[in-house]
Coordinates of C-alpha atoms (C1' of nucleotides) in Angstrom, one line a residue:
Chain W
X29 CA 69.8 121.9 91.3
X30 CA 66.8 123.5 89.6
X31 CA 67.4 125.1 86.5
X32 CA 65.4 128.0 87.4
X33 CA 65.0 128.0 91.3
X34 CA 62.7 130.9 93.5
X35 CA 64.2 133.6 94.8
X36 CA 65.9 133.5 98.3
X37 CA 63.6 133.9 101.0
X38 CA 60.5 133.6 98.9
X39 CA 58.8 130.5 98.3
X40 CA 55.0 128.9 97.0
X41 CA 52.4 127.9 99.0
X42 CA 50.8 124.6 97.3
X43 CA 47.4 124.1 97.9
X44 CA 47.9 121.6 100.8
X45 CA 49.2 125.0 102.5
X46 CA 47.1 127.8 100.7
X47 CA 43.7 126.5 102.1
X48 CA 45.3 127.1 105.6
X49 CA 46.3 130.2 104.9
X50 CA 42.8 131.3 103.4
X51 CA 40.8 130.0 106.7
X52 CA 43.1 132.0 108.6
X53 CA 42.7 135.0 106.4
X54 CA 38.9 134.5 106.3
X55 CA 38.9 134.2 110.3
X56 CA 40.5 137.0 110.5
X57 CA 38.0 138.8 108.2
X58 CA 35.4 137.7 109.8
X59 CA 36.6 138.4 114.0
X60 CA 37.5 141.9 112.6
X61 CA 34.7 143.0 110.9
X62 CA 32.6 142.2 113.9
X63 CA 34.0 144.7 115.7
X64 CA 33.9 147.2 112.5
X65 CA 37.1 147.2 110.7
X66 CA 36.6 147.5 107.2
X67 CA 39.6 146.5 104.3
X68 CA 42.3 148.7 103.2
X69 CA 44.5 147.5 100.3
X70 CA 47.3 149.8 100.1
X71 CA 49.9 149.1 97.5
X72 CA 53.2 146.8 97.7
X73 CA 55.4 149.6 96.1
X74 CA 55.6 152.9 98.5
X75 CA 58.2 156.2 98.1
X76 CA 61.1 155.0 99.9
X77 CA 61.0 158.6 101.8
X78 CA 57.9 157.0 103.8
X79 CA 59.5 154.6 105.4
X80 CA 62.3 156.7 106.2
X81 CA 60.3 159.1 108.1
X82 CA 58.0 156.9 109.7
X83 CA 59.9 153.6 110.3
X84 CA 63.1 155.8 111.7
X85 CA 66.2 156.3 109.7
X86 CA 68.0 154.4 113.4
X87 CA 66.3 151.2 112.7
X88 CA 67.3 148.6 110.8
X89 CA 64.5 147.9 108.8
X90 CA 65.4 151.3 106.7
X91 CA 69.4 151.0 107.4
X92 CA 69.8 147.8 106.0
X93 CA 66.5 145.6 105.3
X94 CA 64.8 147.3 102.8
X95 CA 64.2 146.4 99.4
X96 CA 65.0 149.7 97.7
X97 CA 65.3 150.5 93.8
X98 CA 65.2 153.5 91.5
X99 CA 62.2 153.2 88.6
X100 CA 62.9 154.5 85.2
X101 CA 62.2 158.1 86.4
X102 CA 65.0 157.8 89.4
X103 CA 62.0 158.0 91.8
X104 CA 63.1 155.7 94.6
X105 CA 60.5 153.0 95.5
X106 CA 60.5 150.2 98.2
X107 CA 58.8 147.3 98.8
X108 CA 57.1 148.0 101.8
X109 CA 58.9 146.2 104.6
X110 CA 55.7 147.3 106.7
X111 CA 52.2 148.1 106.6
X112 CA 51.3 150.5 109.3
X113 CA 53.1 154.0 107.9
X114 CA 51.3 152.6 104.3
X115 CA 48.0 152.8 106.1
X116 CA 48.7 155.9 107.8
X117 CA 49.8 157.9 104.1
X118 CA 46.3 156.7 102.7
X119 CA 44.1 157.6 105.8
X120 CA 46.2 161.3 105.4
X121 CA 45.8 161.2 101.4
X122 CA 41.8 160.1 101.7
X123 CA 41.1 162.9 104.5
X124 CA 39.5 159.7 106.4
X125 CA 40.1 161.8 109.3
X126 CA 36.8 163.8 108.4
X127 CA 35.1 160.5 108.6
X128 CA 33.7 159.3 112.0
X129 CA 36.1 158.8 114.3
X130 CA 37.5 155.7 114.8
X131 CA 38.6 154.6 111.6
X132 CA 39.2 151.2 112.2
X133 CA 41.0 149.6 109.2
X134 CA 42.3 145.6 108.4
X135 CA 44.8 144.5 106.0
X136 CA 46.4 141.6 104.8
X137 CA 49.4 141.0 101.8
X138 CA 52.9 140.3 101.8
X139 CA 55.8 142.2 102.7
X140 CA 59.8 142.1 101.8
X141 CA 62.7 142.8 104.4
X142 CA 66.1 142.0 103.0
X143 CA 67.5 139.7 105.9
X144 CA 68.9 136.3 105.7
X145 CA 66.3 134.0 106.1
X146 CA 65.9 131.6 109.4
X147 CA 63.5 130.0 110.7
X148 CA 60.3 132.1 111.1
X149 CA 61.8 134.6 108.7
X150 CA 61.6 135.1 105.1
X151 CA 62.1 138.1 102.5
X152 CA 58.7 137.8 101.3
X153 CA 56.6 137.6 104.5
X154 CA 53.0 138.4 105.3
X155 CA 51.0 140.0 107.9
X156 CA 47.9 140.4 108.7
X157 CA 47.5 143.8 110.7
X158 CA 44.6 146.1 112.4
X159 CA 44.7 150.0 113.0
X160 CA 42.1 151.7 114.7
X161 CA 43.2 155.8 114.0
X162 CA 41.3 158.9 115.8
X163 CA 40.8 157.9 119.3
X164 CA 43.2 158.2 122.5
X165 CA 41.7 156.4 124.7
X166 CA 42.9 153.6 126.7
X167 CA 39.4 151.5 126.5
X168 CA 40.3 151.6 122.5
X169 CA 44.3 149.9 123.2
X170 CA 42.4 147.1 125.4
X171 CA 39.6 146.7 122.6
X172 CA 42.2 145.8 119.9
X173 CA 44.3 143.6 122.1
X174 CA 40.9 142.1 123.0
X175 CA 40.0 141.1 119.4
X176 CA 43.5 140.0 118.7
X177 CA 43.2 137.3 121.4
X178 CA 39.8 136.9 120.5
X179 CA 41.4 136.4 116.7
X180 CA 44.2 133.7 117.8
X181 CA 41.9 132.1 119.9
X182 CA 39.3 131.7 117.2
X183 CA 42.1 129.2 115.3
X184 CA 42.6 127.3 118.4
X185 CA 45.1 129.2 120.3
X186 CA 45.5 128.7 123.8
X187 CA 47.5 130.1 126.8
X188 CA 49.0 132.4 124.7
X189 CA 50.1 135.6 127.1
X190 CA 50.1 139.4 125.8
X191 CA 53.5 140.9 126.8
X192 CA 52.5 144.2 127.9
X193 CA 54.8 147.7 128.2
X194 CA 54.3 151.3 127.6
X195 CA 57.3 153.8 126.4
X196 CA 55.3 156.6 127.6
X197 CA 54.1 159.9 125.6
X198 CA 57.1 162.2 123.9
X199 CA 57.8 164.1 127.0
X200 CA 58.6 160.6 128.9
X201 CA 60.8 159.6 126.1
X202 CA 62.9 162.5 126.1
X203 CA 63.2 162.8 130.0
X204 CA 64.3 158.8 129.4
X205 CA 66.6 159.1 127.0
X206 CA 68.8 161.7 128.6
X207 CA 68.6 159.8 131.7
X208 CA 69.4 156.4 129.9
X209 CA 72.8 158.7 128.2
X210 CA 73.4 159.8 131.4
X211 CA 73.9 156.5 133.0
X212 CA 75.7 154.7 130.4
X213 CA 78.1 157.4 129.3
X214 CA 80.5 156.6 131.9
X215 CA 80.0 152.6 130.9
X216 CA 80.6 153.0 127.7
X217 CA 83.7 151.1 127.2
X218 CA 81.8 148.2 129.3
X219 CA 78.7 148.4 126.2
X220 CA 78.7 146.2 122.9
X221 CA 80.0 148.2 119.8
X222 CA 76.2 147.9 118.7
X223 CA 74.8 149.0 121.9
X224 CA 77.4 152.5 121.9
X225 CA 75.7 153.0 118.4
X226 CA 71.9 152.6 120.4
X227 CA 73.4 154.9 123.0
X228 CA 73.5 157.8 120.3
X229 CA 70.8 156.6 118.0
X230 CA 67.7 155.1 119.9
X231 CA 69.0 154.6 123.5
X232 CA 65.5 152.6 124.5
X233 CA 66.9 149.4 122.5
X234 CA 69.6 148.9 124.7
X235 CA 66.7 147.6 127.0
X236 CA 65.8 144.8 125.3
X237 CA 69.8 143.4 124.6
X238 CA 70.5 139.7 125.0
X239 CA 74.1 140.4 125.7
X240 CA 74.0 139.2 129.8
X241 CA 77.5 141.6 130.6
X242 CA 74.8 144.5 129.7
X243 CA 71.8 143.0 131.2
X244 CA 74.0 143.4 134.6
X245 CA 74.5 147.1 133.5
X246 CA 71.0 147.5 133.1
X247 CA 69.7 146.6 136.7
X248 CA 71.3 149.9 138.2
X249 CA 70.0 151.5 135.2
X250 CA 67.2 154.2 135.4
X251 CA 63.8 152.8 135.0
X252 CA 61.2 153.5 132.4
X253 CA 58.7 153.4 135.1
X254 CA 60.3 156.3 137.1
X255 CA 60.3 158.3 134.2
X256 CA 56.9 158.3 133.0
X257 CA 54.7 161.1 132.8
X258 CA 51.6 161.3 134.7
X259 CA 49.5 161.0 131.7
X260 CA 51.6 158.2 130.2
X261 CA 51.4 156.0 133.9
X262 CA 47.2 157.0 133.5
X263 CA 47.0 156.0 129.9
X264 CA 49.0 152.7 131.1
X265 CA 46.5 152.1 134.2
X266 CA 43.7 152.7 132.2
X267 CA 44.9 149.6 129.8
X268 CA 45.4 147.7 132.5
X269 CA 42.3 147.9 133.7
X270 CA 39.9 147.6 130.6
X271 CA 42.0 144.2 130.3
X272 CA 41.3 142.9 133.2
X273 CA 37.7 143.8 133.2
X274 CA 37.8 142.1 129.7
X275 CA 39.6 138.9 130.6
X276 CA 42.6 139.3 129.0
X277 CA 45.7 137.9 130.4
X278 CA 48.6 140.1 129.8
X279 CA 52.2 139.7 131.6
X280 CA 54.1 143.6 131.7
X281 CA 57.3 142.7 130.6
X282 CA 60.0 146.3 131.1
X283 CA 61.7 144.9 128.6
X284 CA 59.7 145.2 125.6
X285 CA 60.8 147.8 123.6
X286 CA 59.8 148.2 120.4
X287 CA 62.0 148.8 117.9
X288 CA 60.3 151.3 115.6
X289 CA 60.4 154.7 115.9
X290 CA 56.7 155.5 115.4
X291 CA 55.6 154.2 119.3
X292 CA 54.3 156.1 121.7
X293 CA 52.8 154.6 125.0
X294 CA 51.0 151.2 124.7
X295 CA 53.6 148.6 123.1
X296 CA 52.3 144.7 123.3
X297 CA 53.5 141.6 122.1
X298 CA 52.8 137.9 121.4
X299 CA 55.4 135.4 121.6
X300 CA 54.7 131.7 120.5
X301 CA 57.0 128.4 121.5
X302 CA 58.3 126.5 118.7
X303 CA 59.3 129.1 116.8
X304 CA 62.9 128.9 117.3
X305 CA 64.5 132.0 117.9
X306 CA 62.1 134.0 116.0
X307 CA 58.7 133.6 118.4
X308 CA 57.1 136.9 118.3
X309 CA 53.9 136.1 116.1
X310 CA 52.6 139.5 116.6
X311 CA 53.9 142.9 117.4
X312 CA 52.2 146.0 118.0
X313 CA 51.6 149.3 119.6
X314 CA 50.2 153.1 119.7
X315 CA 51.8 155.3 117.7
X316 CA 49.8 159.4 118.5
X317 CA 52.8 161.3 116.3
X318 CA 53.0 159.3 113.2
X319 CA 49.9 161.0 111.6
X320 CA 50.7 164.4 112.0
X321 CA 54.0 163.4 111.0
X322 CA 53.0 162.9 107.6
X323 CA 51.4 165.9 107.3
X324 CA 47.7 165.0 108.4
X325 CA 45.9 165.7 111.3
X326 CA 46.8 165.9 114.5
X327 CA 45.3 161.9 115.4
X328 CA 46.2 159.3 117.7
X329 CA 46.2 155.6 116.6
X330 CA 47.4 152.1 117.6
X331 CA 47.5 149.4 115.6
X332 CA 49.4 146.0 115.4
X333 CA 50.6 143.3 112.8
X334 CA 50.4 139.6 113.1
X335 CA 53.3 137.5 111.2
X336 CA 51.3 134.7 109.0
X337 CA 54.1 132.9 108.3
X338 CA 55.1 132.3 112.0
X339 CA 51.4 132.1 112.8
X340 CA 50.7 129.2 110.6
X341 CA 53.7 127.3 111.8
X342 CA 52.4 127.6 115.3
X343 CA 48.9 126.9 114.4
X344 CA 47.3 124.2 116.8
X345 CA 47.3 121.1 114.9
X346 CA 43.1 120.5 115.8
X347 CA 42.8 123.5 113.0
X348 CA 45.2 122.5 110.6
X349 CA 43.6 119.6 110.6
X350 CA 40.3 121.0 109.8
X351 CA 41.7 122.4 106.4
X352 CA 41.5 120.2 103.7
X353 CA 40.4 121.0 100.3
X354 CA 39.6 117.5 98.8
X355 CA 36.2 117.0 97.2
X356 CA 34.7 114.5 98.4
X357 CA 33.0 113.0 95.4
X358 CA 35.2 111.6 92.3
X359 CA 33.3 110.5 88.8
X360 CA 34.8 107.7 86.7
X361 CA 33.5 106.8 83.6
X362 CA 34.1 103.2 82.5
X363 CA 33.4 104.2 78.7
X364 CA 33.8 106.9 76.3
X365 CA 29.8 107.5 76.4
X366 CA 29.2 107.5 79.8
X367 CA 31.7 110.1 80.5
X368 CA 29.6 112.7 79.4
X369 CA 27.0 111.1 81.6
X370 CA 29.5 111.7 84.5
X371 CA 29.9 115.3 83.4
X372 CA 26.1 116.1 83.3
X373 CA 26.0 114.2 87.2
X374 CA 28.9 116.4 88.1
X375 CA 27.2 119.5 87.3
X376 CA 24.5 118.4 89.0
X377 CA 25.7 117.9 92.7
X378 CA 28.2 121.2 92.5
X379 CA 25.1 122.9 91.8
X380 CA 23.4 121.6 95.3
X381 CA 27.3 122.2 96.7
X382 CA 28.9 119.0 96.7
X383 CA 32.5 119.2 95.5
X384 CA 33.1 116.5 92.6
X385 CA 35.5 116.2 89.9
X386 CA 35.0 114.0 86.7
X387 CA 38.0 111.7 86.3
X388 CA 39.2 112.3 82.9
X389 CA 41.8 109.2 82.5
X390 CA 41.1 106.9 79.6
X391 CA 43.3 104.2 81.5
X392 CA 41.4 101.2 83.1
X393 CA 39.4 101.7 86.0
X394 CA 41.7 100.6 88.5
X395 CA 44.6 103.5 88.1
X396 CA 41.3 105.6 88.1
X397 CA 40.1 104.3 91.6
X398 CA 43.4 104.5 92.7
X399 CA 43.7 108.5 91.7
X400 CA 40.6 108.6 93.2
X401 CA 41.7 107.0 96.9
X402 CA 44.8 109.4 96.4
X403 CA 42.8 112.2 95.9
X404 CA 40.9 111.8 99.4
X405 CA 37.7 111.7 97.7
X406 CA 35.0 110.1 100.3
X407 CA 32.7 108.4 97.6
X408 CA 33.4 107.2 94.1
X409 CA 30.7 107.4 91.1
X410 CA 30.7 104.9 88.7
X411 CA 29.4 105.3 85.1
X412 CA 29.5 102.1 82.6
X413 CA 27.2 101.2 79.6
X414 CA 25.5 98.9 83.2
X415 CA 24.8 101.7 84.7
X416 CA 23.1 103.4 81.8
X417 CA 21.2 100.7 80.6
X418 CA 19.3 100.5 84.4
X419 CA 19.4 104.5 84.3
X420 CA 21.5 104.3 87.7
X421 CA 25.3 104.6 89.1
X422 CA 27.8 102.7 91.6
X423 CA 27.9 104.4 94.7
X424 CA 31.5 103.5 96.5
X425 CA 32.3 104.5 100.0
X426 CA 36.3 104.3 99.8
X427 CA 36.1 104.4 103.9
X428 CA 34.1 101.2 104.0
X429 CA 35.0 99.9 101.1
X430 CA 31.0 98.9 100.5
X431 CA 29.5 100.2 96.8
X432 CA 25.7 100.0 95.5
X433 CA 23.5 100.8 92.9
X434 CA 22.0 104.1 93.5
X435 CA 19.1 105.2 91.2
X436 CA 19.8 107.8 88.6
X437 CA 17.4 110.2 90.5
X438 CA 18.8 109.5 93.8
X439 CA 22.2 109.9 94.2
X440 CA 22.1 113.8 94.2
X441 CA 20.2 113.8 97.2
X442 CA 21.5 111.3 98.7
X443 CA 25.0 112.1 98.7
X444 CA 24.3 116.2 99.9
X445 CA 22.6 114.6 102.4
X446 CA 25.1 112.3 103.7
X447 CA 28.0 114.6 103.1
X448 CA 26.1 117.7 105.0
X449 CA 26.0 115.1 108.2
X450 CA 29.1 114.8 108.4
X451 CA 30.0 118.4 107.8
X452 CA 28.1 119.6 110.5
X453 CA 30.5 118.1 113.3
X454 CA 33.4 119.5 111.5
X455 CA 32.1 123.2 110.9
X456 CA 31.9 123.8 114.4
X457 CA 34.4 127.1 114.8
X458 CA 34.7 127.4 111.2
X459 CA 33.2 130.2 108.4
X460 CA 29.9 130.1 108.1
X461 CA 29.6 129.2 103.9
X462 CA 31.9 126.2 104.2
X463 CA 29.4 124.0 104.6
X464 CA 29.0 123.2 100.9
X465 CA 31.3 120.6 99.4
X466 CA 33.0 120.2 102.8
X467 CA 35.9 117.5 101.5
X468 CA 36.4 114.0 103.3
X469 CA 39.8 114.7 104.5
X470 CA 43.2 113.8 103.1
X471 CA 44.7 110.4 102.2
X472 CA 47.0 109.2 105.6
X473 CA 45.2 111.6 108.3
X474 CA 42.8 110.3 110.7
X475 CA 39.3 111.3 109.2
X476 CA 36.9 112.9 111.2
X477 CA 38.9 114.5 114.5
X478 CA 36.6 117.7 114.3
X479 CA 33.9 115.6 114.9
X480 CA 31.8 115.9 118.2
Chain K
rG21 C1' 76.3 142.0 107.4
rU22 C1' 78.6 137.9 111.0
rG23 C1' 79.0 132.7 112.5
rA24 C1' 78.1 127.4 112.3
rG25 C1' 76.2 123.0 110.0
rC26 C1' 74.5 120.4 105.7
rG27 C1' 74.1 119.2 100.1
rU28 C1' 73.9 111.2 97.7
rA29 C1' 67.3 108.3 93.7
rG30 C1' 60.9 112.1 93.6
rC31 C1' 61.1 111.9 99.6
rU32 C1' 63.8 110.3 104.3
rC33 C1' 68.6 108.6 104.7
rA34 C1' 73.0 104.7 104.5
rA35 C1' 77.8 103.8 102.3
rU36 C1' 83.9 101.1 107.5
rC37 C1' 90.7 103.2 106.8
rG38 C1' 89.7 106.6 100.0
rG39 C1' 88.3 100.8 96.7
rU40 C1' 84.0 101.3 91.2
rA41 C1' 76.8 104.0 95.2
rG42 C1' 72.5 101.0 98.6
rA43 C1' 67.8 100.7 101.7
rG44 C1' 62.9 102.2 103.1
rC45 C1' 58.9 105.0 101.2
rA46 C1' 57.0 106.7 96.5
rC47 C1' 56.3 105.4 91.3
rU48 C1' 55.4 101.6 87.0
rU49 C1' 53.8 96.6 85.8
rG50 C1' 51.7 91.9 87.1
rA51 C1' 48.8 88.4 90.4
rU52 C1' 42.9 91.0 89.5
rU53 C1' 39.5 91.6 81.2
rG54 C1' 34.7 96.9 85.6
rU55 C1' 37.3 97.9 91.6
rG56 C1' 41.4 101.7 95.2
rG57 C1' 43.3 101.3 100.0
rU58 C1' 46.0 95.7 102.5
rU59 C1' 49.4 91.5 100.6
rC60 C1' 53.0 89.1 97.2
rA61 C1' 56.4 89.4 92.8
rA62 C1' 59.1 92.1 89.3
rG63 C1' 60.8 96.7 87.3
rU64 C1' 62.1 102.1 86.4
rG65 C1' 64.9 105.6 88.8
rG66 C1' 71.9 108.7 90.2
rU67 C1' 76.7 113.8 86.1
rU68 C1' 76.8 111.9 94.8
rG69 C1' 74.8 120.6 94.0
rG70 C1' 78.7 122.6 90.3
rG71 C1' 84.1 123.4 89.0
rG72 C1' 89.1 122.4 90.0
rG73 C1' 93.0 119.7 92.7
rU74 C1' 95.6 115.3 95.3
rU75 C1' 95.6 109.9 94.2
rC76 C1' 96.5 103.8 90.7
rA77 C1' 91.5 104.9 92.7
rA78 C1' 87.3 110.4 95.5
rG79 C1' 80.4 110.4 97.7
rU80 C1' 84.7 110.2 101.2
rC81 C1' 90.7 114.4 101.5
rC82 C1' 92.0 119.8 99.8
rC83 C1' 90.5 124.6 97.4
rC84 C1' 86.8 127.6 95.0
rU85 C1' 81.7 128.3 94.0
rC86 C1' 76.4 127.9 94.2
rG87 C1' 72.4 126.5 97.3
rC88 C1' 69.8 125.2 101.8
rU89 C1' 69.3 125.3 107.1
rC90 C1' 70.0 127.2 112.0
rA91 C1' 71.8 131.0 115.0
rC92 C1' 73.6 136.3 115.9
rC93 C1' 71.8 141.2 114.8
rC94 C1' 66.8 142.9 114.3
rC95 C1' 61.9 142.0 113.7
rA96 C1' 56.2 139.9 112.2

RNA sequence: GUGAGCGUAGCUCAAUCGGUAGAGCACUUGAUUGUGGUUCAAGUGGUUGGGGGUUCAAGUCCCCUCGCUCACCCCA
């Protein structure tokens, strides 16, 4: 038991993890601002009333998820349990609809929901989320769908499918709803406790129920489809059609029903397999109201959030495997002297971009070398009064287990040189910058798999 | 919020009907005075999550509690 453990639903990301998380993040930065999107970096901490308004007071992210608390003023603040209403109060705030329009804005940070944690679920979760605001066209739906995939398939995603739905524009929803009330109020007794509480609150979600004595109800039930509006079934066409001209393959699933209240028309999805029970990696939709809502301008938007968590544990093992962080070069110093000999040759090769750390053990050479293998350090410097006296160093390859005498002069050069070749097989799909100091790969995995 | 399962060495796990806790890996040392990874030998390591109860005797049975995990609900 520790004595002072995390809190639930929280946990640390060692460095073994981080650097995963950090090529993901900087994929992401990269695929997004290709097509324009620029950073937003709202805050964590948000007026509770937000969230409320925007989220839906019927959902259960603001009935009973939210991580909710008074300051010292009695103001009541929440953690933001979401990002896209955050985004939406500062584009309102910054008048960046006076801006060209799209605004096309990225973001990335964690977020709290107060569930109990499963698989694929934590209290401190993070997304990584896209919101292009001002235009209402259906070309701009397909374009961010089109650089999500493009995103996900940038980190090695394959056949992933886009589930693909629309809840139509405000006048659909209403004609829905009081069709949907109409149909189950006789079957009421025959609904789930939870679903008689949907029937009054947010009839849509009964849609998407698991229960299977309700999914019989539902085939006799009215239809979205027959209820849309002629402008929503355009809108949805028009999607449609800019994905296939784009190549995206996209499955429309009726049942996807989004569960916050901000959607309007275009809702998508992305579910990944082994995730357990919680596969949806990202979620997303338009959302025309939720702007004016606030009090600014009368916008459309759509916009979607990726969960990193789930994400990463579904990452394609070919670029998890591309992620290590070891440096590749380790200096040991046999002698007190010489070790500031090792520090001057260290500063020397991370100034040409070679990753090295000075081994600062005063233990025997052997527990050195073996920190070193442990590390995952490709080559091994070694620095004795022999070395000094012939103004050179040891060069050992820990793969081959081969060592030489390198001239003082030399060994800069040479070992850029020989660690750039074997970068260059390994960078392939990766940021550009990362070429420097690219590691040799960790102890007990298979070296060089990116190659080729 | 509801339900189920599980807590034994740093890690993964074992321990028969209740009988005085063990293995692999890891770690330390040595074989090797300036050479890791392989091999061999030796060694360190435990309040069996915590508390209470039953019993001659509890890792094992009972109660409480804390924690973790999975699932429901919902969502990323």
């Amino acid at each position: 038991m520790d004595l002072m453990p995390n809190v639930k639903g929280t946990r640390d990301l060692l460095p073994s993890e981080s650097v995963i998380w950090a090529r993901v993040e900087e994929t992401a930065r990269r695929v997004f601002s290709l097509y324009g999107y620029g950073e937003i970096r709202t805050p964590v901490l948000e007026h509770t009333e937000l969230f409320v308004r925007t989220v839906g007071e019927s959902t259960d992210i603001v009935g009973k998820e939210m991580y909710t608390f008074e300051d010292r003023k009695g103001r009541s603040l929440t953690l933001r349990p979401e990002s896209t209403a955050a985004v939406a109060r500062a584009f309102v705030d910054h008048r960046l609809g006076e801006q060209p329009l799209p605004v096309k804005l990225f973001y990335m940070g964690p977020h709290f929901r107060y569930e109990r944690p499963q698989k694929g679920r934590y209290r401190e979760f993070h997304q990584i989320g896209a919101e292009l605001l001002g235009d209402p066209g259906p070309a701009s739906d397909a374009e961010v769908i089109r650089m999500l995939v493009g995103f996900l398939e940038e980190l090695g995603f394959e056949d992933l499918t886009v589930l693909l739905h629309t809840v139509g524009d405000q006048e659909t929803r209403e004609a829905y709803r009081a069709a949907l009330v109409e149909f189950f109020a006789p079957l009421a007794e025959q609904l789930s406790s939870e679903s008689r509480k949907r029937l009054e609150r947010n009839p849509l979600r009964i849609l998407d129920t698991k229960d299977s004595a309700e999914r019989e109800l539902l085939i006799d039930a009215p239809k979205l489809e027959d209820s849309l509006s002629a402008g929503s079934r355009e809108h949805f066409a028009g999607v449609r059609s800019a994905l296939d001209r784009l190549g995206v393959k996209y499955r429309v699933d009726p049942g996807l029903v989004r569960g916050l209240d901000y959607y309007t028309l275009t809702v998508f999805e992305i579910v990944s397999e082994g995730l357990g029970a919680q596969n949806a990696i990202v979620g997303g939709g338009r959302y025309d109201r939720l702007l004016a809502d606030l009090g600014g301008p009368d916008l459309p938007a759509i916009g979607f959030a990726i969960g990193l968590d789930r994400l990463v544990e579904s990452l394609p093992a070919a670029f998890r495997d591309r992620c290590t962080q070891a440096p590749a070069v380790r200096l040991i110093a046999i002698d007190p002297v010489p070790k500031l000999a090792a520090m001057e040759l260290g500063e020397e090769l991370r100034a040409r971009g070679v990753a090295a750390v000075v081994d600062f053990g005063n233990d025997r050479m052997k527990a050195a070398l073996k920190r070193a293998h442990r590390s995952g350090a490709r080559y091994v410097l070694l620095l004795g009064e022999d070395e000094l006296a012939k103004n050179a160093v040891t060069c050992r390859d820990l793969n081959a287990g081969e060592q030489s005498l390198v001239p003082r002069s030399e060994i800069v050069g040479l070992l850029h040189n020989r660690l750039r070749n074997q970068i260059k097989g390994q960078i392939k799909g990766q940021i550009e910058g990362q070429i420097e100091g690219q590691p040799a790969g960790q102890p007990g995995r298979q070296r060089g798999e990116g190659e080729a």
